[in-house]
Amino acid sequence: MQCKKFQSGVSLLEVMIAMLVLGIGLLGVAALQASSVRNTQNSYERTIAIVMVDSVIESIRANPNAGAGAYAMSDCVPASGGLIGEQLTHWVTRLQQELGDSVKCSIVFNNDRYVVEVNWKDERQSEMTETLIRTAVVL
């Protein structure tokens, strides 16, 4: 069986088009995987921040002397010394280890209410985004 002149090379062209479509599809899968990794890391960081905020809130609730604003701090620097100051310094150190050096935190005391804020920049995103976790506890 002989091929006609106008049909020669058709199967090669079909293979090349199939390879092009497959290549575009694989590029899409790779981009989706990269986006998934970024979102997973962002979710991990949010979870760490929430767990860390919950831990300091539980420390505030467990301390009977917390009502005097002893846990207040700004710019990740504890306002008080002693055991509470040491505890907050350890907490800030763990935050910086988990979320990076861009972490900012504050604990504000006002009228028997503590507001804990933690925010950080996500360097892995295509644009620098800042994430904020804010929780309040009433004594």
Short mmCIF file of C-alpha atoms in Angstrom, two decimals:
data_model
loop_
_atom_site.label_atom_id
_atom_site.label_comp_id
_atom_site.label_asym_id
_atom_site.label_seq_id
_atom_site.Cartn_x
_atom_site.Cartn_y
_atom_site.Cartn_z
CA MET A 1 0.00 0.00 0.00
CA GLN A 2 1.47 3.30 -1.04
CA CYS A 3 0.85 6.71 0.55
CA LYS A 4 -0.32 9.47 -1.65
CA LYS A 5 1.96 12.46 -1.93
CA PHE A 6 -0.29 14.87 -0.02
CA GLN A 7 -0.57 12.43 2.95
CA SER A 8 3.15 12.01 3.62
CA GLY A 9 4.20 13.46 7.00
CA VAL A 10 0.64 13.72 8.37
CA SER A 11 1.27 11.30 11.23
CA LEU A 12 4.41 13.22 12.21
CA LEU A 13 2.42 16.46 12.30
CA GLU A 14 -0.24 14.79 14.47
CA VAL A 15 2.43 13.60 16.91
CA MET A 16 3.96 17.09 17.10
CA ILE A 17 0.57 18.67 17.82
CA ALA A 18 -0.14 16.03 20.48
CA MET A 19 3.24 16.75 22.10
CA LEU A 20 2.49 20.49 22.09
CA VAL A 21 -0.90 19.94 23.76
CA LEU A 22 0.69 17.58 26.29
CA GLY A 23 3.45 20.11 27.04
CA ILE A 24 0.93 22.89 27.66
CA GLY A 25 -1.05 20.57 29.92
CA LEU A 26 2.05 19.63 31.92
CA LEU A 27 2.95 23.31 32.33
CA GLY A 28 -0.54 23.90 33.73
CA VAL A 29 -0.14 21.02 36.18
CA ALA A 30 3.26 22.38 37.30
CA ALA A 31 1.77 25.85 37.89
CA LEU A 32 -1.09 24.31 39.85
CA GLN A 33 1.37 22.35 41.98
CA ALA A 34 3.42 25.49 42.74
CA SER A 35 0.26 27.36 43.73
CA SER A 36 -0.79 24.46 45.94
CA VAL A 37 2.58 24.47 47.73
CA ARG A 38 2.29 28.24 48.38
CA ASN A 39 -1.24 27.87 49.73
CA THR A 40 -0.22 24.95 51.94
CA GLN A 41 2.62 27.00 53.42
CA ASN A 42 0.27 29.94 54.01
CA SER A 43 -2.19 27.64 55.76
CA TYR A 44 0.60 26.20 57.89
CA GLU A 45 1.73 29.67 58.95
CA ARG A 46 -1.83 30.70 59.85
CA THR A 47 -2.24 27.54 61.92
CA ILE A 48 1.02 28.21 63.77
CA ALA A 49 -0.04 31.80 64.48
CA ILE A 50 -3.45 30.71 65.78
CA VAL A 51 -1.90 28.05 68.03
CA MET A 52 0.64 30.56 69.36
CA VAL A 53 -2.06 33.17 70.05
CA ASP A 54 -4.16 30.54 71.81
CA SER A 55 -1.18 29.56 73.97
CA VAL A 56 -0.61 33.11 75.19
CA ILE A 57 -4.35 33.57 75.80
CA GLU A 58 -4.40 30.42 77.91
CA SER A 59 -1.42 31.76 79.86
CA ILE A 60 -3.31 35.00 80.47
CA ARG A 61 -6.41 33.13 81.62
CA ALA A 62 -4.39 30.85 83.90
CA ASN A 63 -2.59 33.70 85.66
CA PRO A 64 -4.62 35.31 88.46
CA ASN A 65 -2.44 38.46 88.25
CA ALA A 66 -3.17 39.08 84.57
CA GLY A 67 -5.93 41.59 85.31
CA ALA A 68 -3.44 44.37 85.99
CA GLY A 69 -2.21 44.46 82.38
CA ALA A 70 0.92 42.45 83.15
CA TYR A 71 0.85 40.77 79.73
CA ALA A 72 0.68 44.03 77.77
CA MET A 73 3.36 44.51 75.13
CA SER A 74 3.96 46.35 71.89
CA ASP A 75 6.33 45.71 69.00
CA CYS A 76 7.09 42.25 70.42
CA VAL A 77 8.72 43.77 73.51
CA PRO A 78 7.18 42.82 76.87
CA ALA A 79 6.26 45.77 79.09
CA SER A 80 6.86 43.88 82.32
CA GLY A 81 9.79 41.88 83.61
CA GLY A 82 9.93 38.87 85.86
CA LEU A 83 8.32 35.57 85.03
CA ILE A 84 5.64 37.06 82.76
CA GLY A 85 8.24 39.05 80.81
CA GLU A 86 10.38 35.94 80.40
CA GLN A 87 7.35 33.94 79.28
CA LEU A 88 6.45 36.60 76.68
CA THR A 89 10.05 36.81 75.46
CA HIS A 90 10.06 33.04 74.93
CA TRP A 91 6.70 33.32 73.13
CA VAL A 92 8.03 36.05 70.80
CA THR A 93 11.17 33.99 70.09
CA ARG A 94 9.03 31.00 69.08
CA LEU A 95 6.87 33.24 66.87
CA GLN A 96 9.96 34.54 65.09
CA GLN A 97 11.33 31.02 64.64
CA GLU A 98 8.07 29.78 63.13
CA LEU A 99 6.94 32.81 61.11
CA GLY A 100 10.21 34.57 60.33
CA ASP A 101 11.79 37.83 61.38
CA SER A 102 9.04 39.93 59.80
CA VAL A 103 6.61 38.98 62.58
CA LYS A 104 5.05 41.81 64.57
CA CYS A 105 3.01 41.23 67.69
CA SER A 106 1.24 43.19 70.37
CA ILE A 107 -0.89 42.49 73.40
CA VAL A 108 -3.06 45.43 74.42
CA PHE A 109 -4.86 45.59 77.77
CA ASN A 110 -7.91 47.83 78.07
CA ASN A 111 -10.80 47.59 80.56
CA ASP A 112 -10.30 43.95 81.59
CA ARG A 113 -9.84 42.91 77.97
CA TYR A 114 -6.69 41.73 76.22
CA VAL A 115 -6.36 41.96 72.44
CA VAL A 116 -3.58 39.82 70.96
CA GLU A 117 -2.37 40.64 67.45
CA VAL A 118 0.18 38.78 65.36
CA ASN A 119 1.02 39.76 61.80
CA TRP A 120 3.77 38.77 59.41
CA LYS A 121 4.76 39.15 55.78
CA ASP A 122 4.54 36.17 53.49
CA GLU A 123 7.68 36.30 51.34
CA ARG A 124 6.68 33.22 49.35
CA GLN A 125 3.73 34.92 47.65
CA SER A 126 4.32 36.67 44.35
CA GLU A 127 3.63 39.98 46.08
CA MET A 128 4.51 40.67 49.70
CA THR A 129 1.27 40.14 51.59
CA GLU A 130 0.78 40.78 55.28
CA THR A 131 -1.34 38.38 57.30
CA LEU A 132 -3.04 39.40 60.55
CA ILE A 133 -4.43 37.22 63.33
CA ARG A 134 -6.36 39.12 66.03
CA THR A 135 -8.01 37.58 69.08
CA ALA A 136 -9.55 39.16 72.18
CA VAL A 137 -10.01 37.69 75.65
CA VAL A 138 -12.13 39.19 78.41
CA LEU A 139 -11.04 38.50 81.97
#
